[in-house]
Every structure is written in structure tokens, then in C-alpha cells.
Coordinates of C-alpha atoms in Angstrom, one line a residue:
M1212 CA 55.6 114.5 76.7
S1213 CA 53.1 116.6 78.7
D1214 CA 52.2 115.2 82.1
T1215 CA 48.8 116.8 82.0
A1216 CA 45.7 115.3 80.3
P1217 CA 44.4 117.2 77.3
P1218 CA 41.4 119.3 78.0
V1219 CA 38.0 117.5 77.8
P1220 CA 35.7 119.2 75.3
P1221 CA 32.5 120.4 76.9
V1222 CA 29.3 118.5 76.3
A1223 CA 27.6 119.9 73.2
V1224 CA 24.5 122.0 73.7
K1225 CA 21.6 120.5 71.9
C1226 CA 19.0 123.2 72.8
L1227 CA 19.3 126.8 73.8
V1228 CA 16.3 128.3 75.6
W1229 CA 15.9 132.0 75.2
D1230 CA 14.3 134.5 77.5
L1231 CA 12.6 137.3 75.4
D1232 CA 12.5 140.7 77.1
N1233 CA 16.0 142.3 77.1
T1234 CA 17.5 139.1 76.0
L1235 CA 16.3 137.9 72.6
W1236 CA 14.9 141.3 71.8
Q1237 CA 15.7 144.8 73.1
G1238 CA 13.0 146.1 75.5
T1239 CA 10.0 144.8 77.4
L1240 CA 7.1 143.8 75.3
L1241 CA 4.3 144.8 77.8
E1242 CA 5.8 148.3 77.9
D1243 CA 6.7 148.6 74.1
E1244 CA 5.0 146.4 71.5
E1245 CA 7.6 147.5 69.0
V1246 CA 10.6 145.8 70.7
V1247 CA 13.4 145.2 68.2
L1248 CA 15.8 142.4 67.4
S1249 CA 19.4 143.3 67.0
E1250 CA 21.2 142.0 63.9
A1251 CA 23.8 140.4 66.1
V1252 CA 21.2 138.3 67.9
R1253 CA 19.4 137.5 64.7
A1254 CA 22.7 136.2 63.3
V1255 CA 23.2 134.0 66.4
V1256 CA 19.7 132.5 66.1
A1257 CA 20.3 131.7 62.4
G1258 CA 23.8 130.4 63.0
L1259 CA 22.8 128.0 65.8
D1260 CA 20.0 126.7 63.7
A1261 CA 22.4 126.1 60.8
R1262 CA 24.6 124.1 63.2
G1263 CA 21.8 121.8 64.3
V1264 CA 21.3 123.4 67.7
L1265 CA 17.6 123.5 68.6
Q1266 CA 16.2 126.7 70.2
S1267 CA 13.2 127.4 72.3
V1268 CA 11.6 130.2 74.3
C1269 CA 10.9 130.6 78.0
S1270 CA 9.4 133.9 78.9
R1271 CA 7.0 135.6 81.3
N1272 CA 4.7 137.2 78.8
D1273 CA 1.3 137.1 77.2
H1274 CA 1.6 134.1 74.9
D1275 CA -0.4 135.4 71.9
L1276 CA 1.2 138.9 72.0
A1277 CA 4.8 137.5 72.4
W1278 CA 4.3 134.9 69.6
A1279 CA 2.8 137.6 67.3
R1280 CA 5.9 139.7 67.9
L1281 CA 8.2 136.8 67.1
E1282 CA 6.4 136.2 63.9
A1283 CA 6.6 139.9 63.0
L1284 CA 10.3 139.8 63.6
G1285 CA 10.6 136.8 61.3
V1286 CA 12.1 134.4 63.8
A1287 CA 9.1 132.5 65.2
G1288 CA 9.9 129.5 63.0
Y1289 CA 13.3 129.0 64.6
F1290 CA 11.7 128.0 68.0
V1291 CA 10.3 124.7 69.0
V1292 CA 8.1 123.8 72.0
P1293 CA 8.0 127.5 73.3
E1294 CA 6.9 128.1 76.9
I1295 CA 5.4 131.6 77.2
G1296 CA 3.4 132.2 80.4
W1297 CA 3.6 133.2 84.0
G1298 CA 5.0 130.3 86.0
R1299 CA 8.5 129.5 87.3
K1300 CA 11.1 129.4 84.5
S1301 CA 12.8 126.3 85.9
D1302 CA 9.4 124.5 85.4
A1303 CA 9.2 125.8 81.9
V1304 CA 12.8 124.7 81.0
R1305 CA 12.1 121.3 82.5
R1306 CA 9.0 120.9 80.3
I1307 CA 11.0 121.9 77.2
T1308 CA 13.7 119.4 78.2
D1309 CA 11.1 116.6 78.7
R1310 CA 9.3 117.3 75.4
L1311 CA 12.5 117.1 73.5
D1312 CA 13.6 114.1 75.5
F1313 CA 17.0 115.7 76.1
A1314 CA 19.3 115.3 79.1
P1315 CA 19.4 118.5 81.1
G1316 CA 23.2 118.6 80.6
T1317 CA 22.6 119.2 76.9
V1318 CA 20.3 122.2 77.4
A1319 CA 21.3 125.8 78.0
F1320 CA 19.3 128.9 79.2
I1321 CA 20.0 132.6 78.5
D1322 CA 18.3 135.4 80.5
D1323 CA 19.1 139.0 81.4
Q1324 CA 18.0 138.6 85.0
P1325 CA 20.5 137.1 87.5
A1326 CA 17.6 135.9 89.7
E1327 CA 16.0 134.0 86.9
R1328 CA 19.3 132.3 86.0
A1329 CA 19.9 131.4 89.7
E1330 CA 16.4 130.0 90.0
V1331 CA 16.9 127.7 86.9
A1332 CA 20.4 126.7 88.1
H1333 CA 19.1 125.8 91.6
H1334 CA 16.3 123.5 90.3
L1335 CA 18.2 122.3 87.2
P1336 CA 21.9 122.3 88.1
E1337 CA 22.9 120.5 84.9
V1338 CA 21.4 123.2 82.7
R1339 CA 24.1 125.8 81.7
C1340 CA 23.0 129.4 82.1
Y1341 CA 24.3 132.4 80.2
R1342 CA 24.0 136.2 80.6
A1343 CA 22.0 138.1 77.9
E1344 CA 25.0 140.4 77.3
D1345 CA 27.0 137.4 76.2
A1346 CA 24.4 136.4 73.5
A1347 CA 26.5 137.7 70.6
T1348 CA 29.5 135.5 71.6
L1349 CA 27.7 132.1 71.7
L1350 CA 28.7 131.1 68.2
G1351 CA 32.3 131.2 69.3
L1352 CA 31.9 128.9 72.3
P1353 CA 33.0 125.3 71.9
E1354 CA 29.8 123.9 73.4
F1355 CA 27.9 125.6 70.5
S1356 CA 30.4 124.6 67.8
P1357 CA 30.1 121.0 66.6
G1358 CA 33.2 119.7 64.9
R1359 CA 31.3 118.8 61.7
V1360 CA 27.9 120.1 60.6
T1361 CA 26.1 117.5 58.5
A1362 CA 23.2 117.9 56.2
D1363 CA 21.1 116.0 58.8
A1364 CA 22.1 118.5 61.5
R1365 CA 21.1 121.5 59.4
E1366 CA 17.6 120.0 59.0
R1367 CA 17.2 119.0 62.7
R1368 CA 14.8 121.7 63.7
K1369 CA 12.5 121.1 60.7
R1370 CA 12.5 117.3 61.6
Y1371 CA 11.5 118.1 65.2
Q1372 CA 8.7 120.4 64.0
A1373 CA 7.5 117.8 61.6
G1374 CA 7.6 115.2 64.3
F1375 CA 5.4 117.3 66.6
R1376 CA 2.8 117.7 63.8
R1377 CA 3.0 114.0 63.1
T1378 CA 2.4 113.2 66.8
E1379 CA -0.6 115.6 67.0
E1380 CA -2.1 113.9 63.9
Q1381 CA -1.6 110.5 65.4
A1382 CA -3.4 111.5 68.6
R1383 CA -6.4 112.4 66.4
F1384 CA -6.2 109.3 64.3
T1385 CA -8.9 106.7 65.0
G1386 CA -7.7 103.8 63.0
S1387 CA -5.1 101.1 63.6
H1388 CA -1.4 101.7 63.9
D1389 CA -0.8 100.1 60.5
D1390 CA -3.5 102.3 59.0
F1391 CA -1.8 105.4 60.5
L1392 CA 1.5 104.4 59.0
R1393 CA -0.1 103.9 55.6
S1394 CA -1.7 107.3 55.9
L1395 CA 1.8 108.9 56.3
D1396 CA 2.9 107.8 52.8
L1397 CA 6.2 106.5 54.2
V1398 CA 9.1 106.0 51.8
T1399 CA 12.2 104.1 52.9
R1400 CA 15.3 104.3 50.8
I1401 CA 18.3 102.0 51.2
G1402 CA 21.3 102.9 49.2
R1403 CA 25.0 102.6 48.9
A1404 CA 26.7 105.3 50.9
T1405 CA 28.3 108.1 48.9
E1406 CA 31.4 110.1 49.9
D1407 CA 29.1 113.0 51.0
E1408 CA 27.0 110.7 53.2
L1409 CA 29.8 109.3 55.3
S1410 CA 29.7 112.1 57.8
R1411 CA 25.9 111.4 58.3
V1412 CA 26.7 107.8 58.9
E1413 CA 29.4 108.6 61.4
E1414 CA 27.0 110.9 63.3
L1415 CA 24.4 108.2 63.3
T1416 CA 26.6 105.5 64.8
L1417 CA 27.8 108.1 67.4
R1418 CA 24.2 109.1 68.4
T1419 CA 22.6 105.6 68.3
S1420 CA 23.0 103.3 71.3
Q1421 CA 19.6 101.7 71.8
M1422 CA 19.4 100.4 68.2
N1423 CA 23.1 99.7 67.6
A1424 CA 23.7 95.9 67.3
T1425 CA 27.2 96.1 68.6
G1426 CA 27.5 99.4 70.3
V1427 CA 30.6 100.1 68.1
H1428 CA 31.0 103.6 66.6
Y1429 CA 32.5 103.7 63.2
P1430 CA 34.3 106.9 62.4
D1431 CA 34.6 108.4 58.9
A1432 CA 38.3 107.3 58.7
V1433 CA 37.3 103.6 59.0
L1434 CA 34.2 103.6 56.7
R1435 CA 35.6 105.7 53.9
P1436 CA 38.2 103.1 52.6
L1437 CA 35.4 100.4 52.6
L1438 CA 33.4 102.2 50.0
A1439 CA 35.7 101.0 47.2
R1440 CA 36.9 97.8 48.9
P1441 CA 35.7 94.6 47.1
G1442 CA 33.2 92.5 49.0
Y1443 CA 32.0 95.3 51.3
E1444 CA 28.7 97.2 51.3
V1445 CA 28.2 100.4 53.3
L1446 CA 24.5 101.1 53.1
V1447 CA 22.5 104.1 54.4
T1448 CA 18.8 104.2 55.1
T1449 CA 16.7 107.3 54.8
V1450 CA 13.0 107.7 55.6
S1451 CA 10.5 110.4 54.5
D1452 CA 6.8 110.9 54.8
R1453 CA 4.2 113.6 53.9
F1454 CA 5.4 115.7 56.8
G1455 CA 8.9 115.8 55.5
P1456 CA 12.3 113.9 55.6
H1457 CA 13.6 112.1 58.7
G1458 CA 17.1 112.2 57.2
A1459 CA 19.6 109.3 57.6
V1460 CA 18.1 106.8 60.0
G1461 CA 20.0 103.6 59.4
V1462 CA 23.4 102.3 58.5
L1463 CA 24.5 98.8 57.6
L1464 CA 28.1 97.4 57.1
L1465 CA 28.0 94.2 55.2
R1466 CA 30.9 91.9 54.1
K1467 CA 29.9 89.5 51.4
Y1468 CA 31.5 86.0 51.1
A1469 CA 30.6 83.2 48.6
E1470 CA 28.6 81.2 51.2
A1471 CA 27.5 83.8 53.7
W1472 CA 27.0 87.6 54.1
H1473 CA 28.4 89.0 57.4
L1474 CA 26.4 91.9 58.8
K1475 CA 29.1 93.6 60.9
L1476 CA 27.0 96.6 61.9
L1477 CA 23.3 97.5 61.9
A1478 CA 22.3 100.8 63.6
T1479 CA 19.0 102.6 63.3
S1480 CA 17.7 105.8 64.8
C1481 CA 15.3 105.5 67.7
R1482 CA 13.1 108.2 66.1
V1483 CA 11.8 105.6 63.5
V1484 CA 11.3 102.6 65.8
A1485 CA 7.6 103.1 65.7
F1486 CA 7.7 102.9 61.9
G1487 CA 9.2 99.4 62.0
T1488 CA 12.2 100.6 60.0
G1489 CA 14.6 98.0 61.5
T1490 CA 12.2 95.2 60.5
V1491 CA 11.9 96.6 57.0
I1492 CA 15.8 96.6 56.7
L1493 CA 16.2 93.1 58.1
N1494 CA 13.5 91.7 55.9
W1495 CA 14.9 93.3 52.8
L1496 CA 18.4 92.0 53.6
A1497 CA 17.0 88.5 54.2
D1498 CA 15.2 88.6 50.9
Q1499 CA 18.4 89.8 49.1
A1500 CA 20.4 86.9 50.7
A1501 CA 17.8 84.4 49.8
R1502 CA 17.9 85.6 46.2
A1503 CA 21.7 85.2 46.2
G1504 CA 21.5 81.8 47.8
V1505 CA 23.7 82.7 50.8
H1506 CA 23.2 82.5 54.6
L1507 CA 23.3 85.6 56.9
L1508 CA 25.6 86.0 59.9
A1509 CA 25.3 89.0 62.1
D1510 CA 27.4 90.4 64.9
F1511 CA 25.6 91.2 68.1
R1512 CA 27.1 92.5 71.4
A1513 CA 24.7 93.0 74.2
T1514 CA 25.0 96.4 76.0
D1515 CA 22.9 98.0 78.8
R1516 CA 20.9 99.8 76.1
N1517 CA 20.4 97.7 73.0
R1518 CA 17.9 95.1 74.1
M1519 CA 15.5 96.3 71.4
M1520 CA 18.0 95.4 68.7
E1521 CA 18.4 91.9 70.1
I1522 CA 14.7 91.4 70.0
A1523 CA 14.6 92.6 66.3
Y1524 CA 17.3 90.0 65.4
R1525 CA 15.5 87.2 67.2
F1526 CA 12.2 88.2 65.7
A1527 CA 13.7 88.0 62.3
G1528 CA 14.9 84.4 63.0
F1529 CA 18.6 84.9 63.9
D1530 CA 19.9 82.3 66.4
E1531 CA 23.1 80.6 67.5
R1532 CA 22.7 77.4 65.5
P1533 CA 25.9 75.8 64.2
C1534 CA 26.4 75.9 60.4
D1535 CA 29.3 75.2 58.1
C1536 CA 29.0 78.8 56.8
R1537 CA 30.4 80.1 60.0
G1538 CA 33.8 78.8 58.9
A1539 CA 33.6 80.9 55.8
V1540 CA 33.9 84.1 57.8
P1541 CA 37.6 84.7 58.6
D1542 CA 37.2 87.9 60.6
A1543 CA 35.3 86.3 63.5
P1544 CA 34.1 88.7 66.1
G1545 CA 35.6 89.1 69.6
A1546 CA 34.7 86.9 72.6
D1547 CA 32.1 89.4 73.8
V1548 CA 30.3 89.4 70.4
Q1549 CA 27.8 86.8 69.3
L1550 CA 27.8 85.7 65.7
L1551 CA 24.1 85.1 65.0
H1552 CA 22.9 82.9 62.1
L1553 CA 20.0 82.9 59.7
V1554 CA 19.0 80.7 56.8
P1555 CA 17.1 83.4 54.9
E1556 CA 13.9 83.0 53.0
R1557 CA 12.2 85.2 50.4
Q1558 CA 10.2 88.0 52.1
D1559 CA 6.9 89.7 51.2
A1560 CA 7.0 93.3 50.4
P1561 CA 6.2 95.7 53.3
T1562 CA 2.6 96.9 53.4
T1563 CA 3.0 100.1 55.4
V1564 CA 5.9 101.7 53.5
R1565 CA 7.2 102.1 49.9
L1566 CA 10.7 100.6 49.8
I1567 CA 13.3 101.7 47.3
A1568 CA 16.5 99.6 47.6
P1569 CA 19.4 98.3 45.5
D1570 CA 19.8 94.7 44.3
L1571 CA 22.9 93.6 46.1
G1572 CA 23.4 91.0 43.4
G1573 CA 24.2 93.8 41.0
G1574 CA 20.9 94.3 39.3
A1575 CA 18.6 97.3 39.2
A1576 CA 17.1 99.0 42.2
V1577 CA 14.1 97.4 43.7
T1578 CA 10.8 99.3 44.5
S1579 CA 8.1 97.6 46.4
G1580 CA 5.5 97.8 49.1
G1581 CA 3.3 100.6 50.2
R1582 CA 0.0 101.8 48.7
E1583 CA -0.5 101.7 44.9

């Protein structure tokens, strides 16, 4: 046996910030308006996008002129929250990081000038800096190579772009929050997970901590056998609106007994908290349990980040009251996990979203709520 620990994989890069002159393209724009993009760099931009790595721009240039050149080169659409102007690059990278709500350690910066890389590294030491001459090698580096690229990852940039458009429209909207949600034409789908969706579910449980009821991450190898196991439901929630799909935003793991249904996992993405997606899921599940005439039991383990999930459970009516149905659950949770209880009642359809969901009793899918 080796007496050395295995190498720790580097933290994945979630966003690469490109300098433009002599980095993304060849030449200096203010000296030559016909700067060109090499096929090698074009392939890197497309390849990172396909892997779910976001990309942005930080360049000292005239904004309109630089953006027009990016459009002419056919790559402008790959870049989110660009920073093109004349200030310090470390400030620009910081603004990009803040707008994306990413930790600096998940952001990388590439520039041809050693002084610019040093300035960014000094003010943002967690940001990884790369030389322009190394651009063509980025796809081969482990920090840019996720182990599994899911359908959600491939659509990540489009989701962020849609999110920025959605936020801009909300800032202009003058009605109530519920009216704004109705204006989005939200559609929430809850469905039984398929084989192809399991990688999306695993990724969601790994990414989600604030809205994970137990903080437990379920790998593909644990979830896959449950798809065909009697008494188990592995359910995936997706959300879309008129700006586009949000992808997989929720996962439930439910074990069904004759007297009670045991919710072993509920995790939802933070990006749909404002849509009330967690409440929609819990109300739908309560309605399904009430139809079936069973109680609901739910695992909850408090962490330093999931207070919002506890509030969602409490608001839905879950508590610690004693009930004979608790004895019907043989796989009781560990000592650090609370088993919350709910006597469910029928629920009204949601008014701000169209819900498409299965009948857990075995009937046809249910469609309800939203605008007619």
C-alpha cells in the first residue's frame, strides 16, 4: 500500500475570463480593426462552453468597437457579463465574480501581459491566472475537465444569459411579485427520474447545500438501483419560463409505506427560490399523500447552510409530534437527523405556475395551476 495520499483534484474552474488583444484574438484592436481569431482558440471557447464552463471578457478597449468585433467573429454569444473599458483588470474580474456569485477560487483569468496577470493575482490571489500562449492547452487541464458533462451543464451559459434578461425585466416590472411570476409563464414539471436524468440529479445534490434538507449527496451508484426498486420514487423537478429552461432544479427521494411516505431527500436549486419552487413541490407532495390517505415523514438534518429548507418544512406544517405512523418506518434516520411529521391535507393548485406532475397513486399525470 502506498504511504502517500492520492493527489487532490484541483477545484474546477466555473468561469474563465479572457483578455482580448493578443489573447483571445491575434493583434491589437485599436491598431488593426481586422484582428483575427485562431481556430485553436475558437475550439477552446466552444469546448469550454460545451463543458459548462462560463466565459467572460476583461479588456482595456473601446466597448462598442470590441463587442462589434466579437460579434463579427461569431463568438460574442459565448461571453457573459463582459467588462470592456479602461479601469484596473482586478476590479473588472471582481465585478464579474460578484455578478455571477462565484467564489474567486472558481474563476480563472488569461492574459498575454505578465503585469496584468500579476495585478489580478495580487488583488485576487484565489483567481488562477494563465498565460495567453497556453490558451490552446486549456481543454487538457484537469481544472477545465469535469468528470461528467450533463445536459444541464451544456446549457449553463444559456441559463445564465436568460437569468440576466429575466432580472432586467423584473427591475422594470411595476406590479406585485406574484404578478411578475405569472407574467413569466412558469411551468414546473415533476417526473420520475429516467436513466439519462440520474447524472443531472447527482450534480444537483452535489451543488445544492442551502436547499438540501439533509446535506447528504446521493451519487449515481446509489440512486440508479432505486429506480426499479418497489416502494421507491426518485423524482426530478424541472422549471421553464418564457425566457428559457432552468434545467433540473429539484430532486426528491421518497419511500412509500402503507401508513406513511418517507421523504428521505429533498433538494432544490437556489436559483429558483424566488419562484417558490420548494413550496410548490411540498404542496404537491402533501396533496398526493392526502389523496392516498397516508401521513408524511421527512428527514431533516440541520447544517450551517440549510436554514431556508427548515423554514420551508415548518411553513408546510411539518413538526415533531408523536404518531403511530413513525413505527411504520423501519429505516429510521441517524441520531443527528430529525424525522419530521405531517398529517397532509388536500392543497389548492398553485396560482403563479403551471404544474405538470405524476399521480403517485398510479393514475395519469396531473396538470394544474397557472393562467388559463
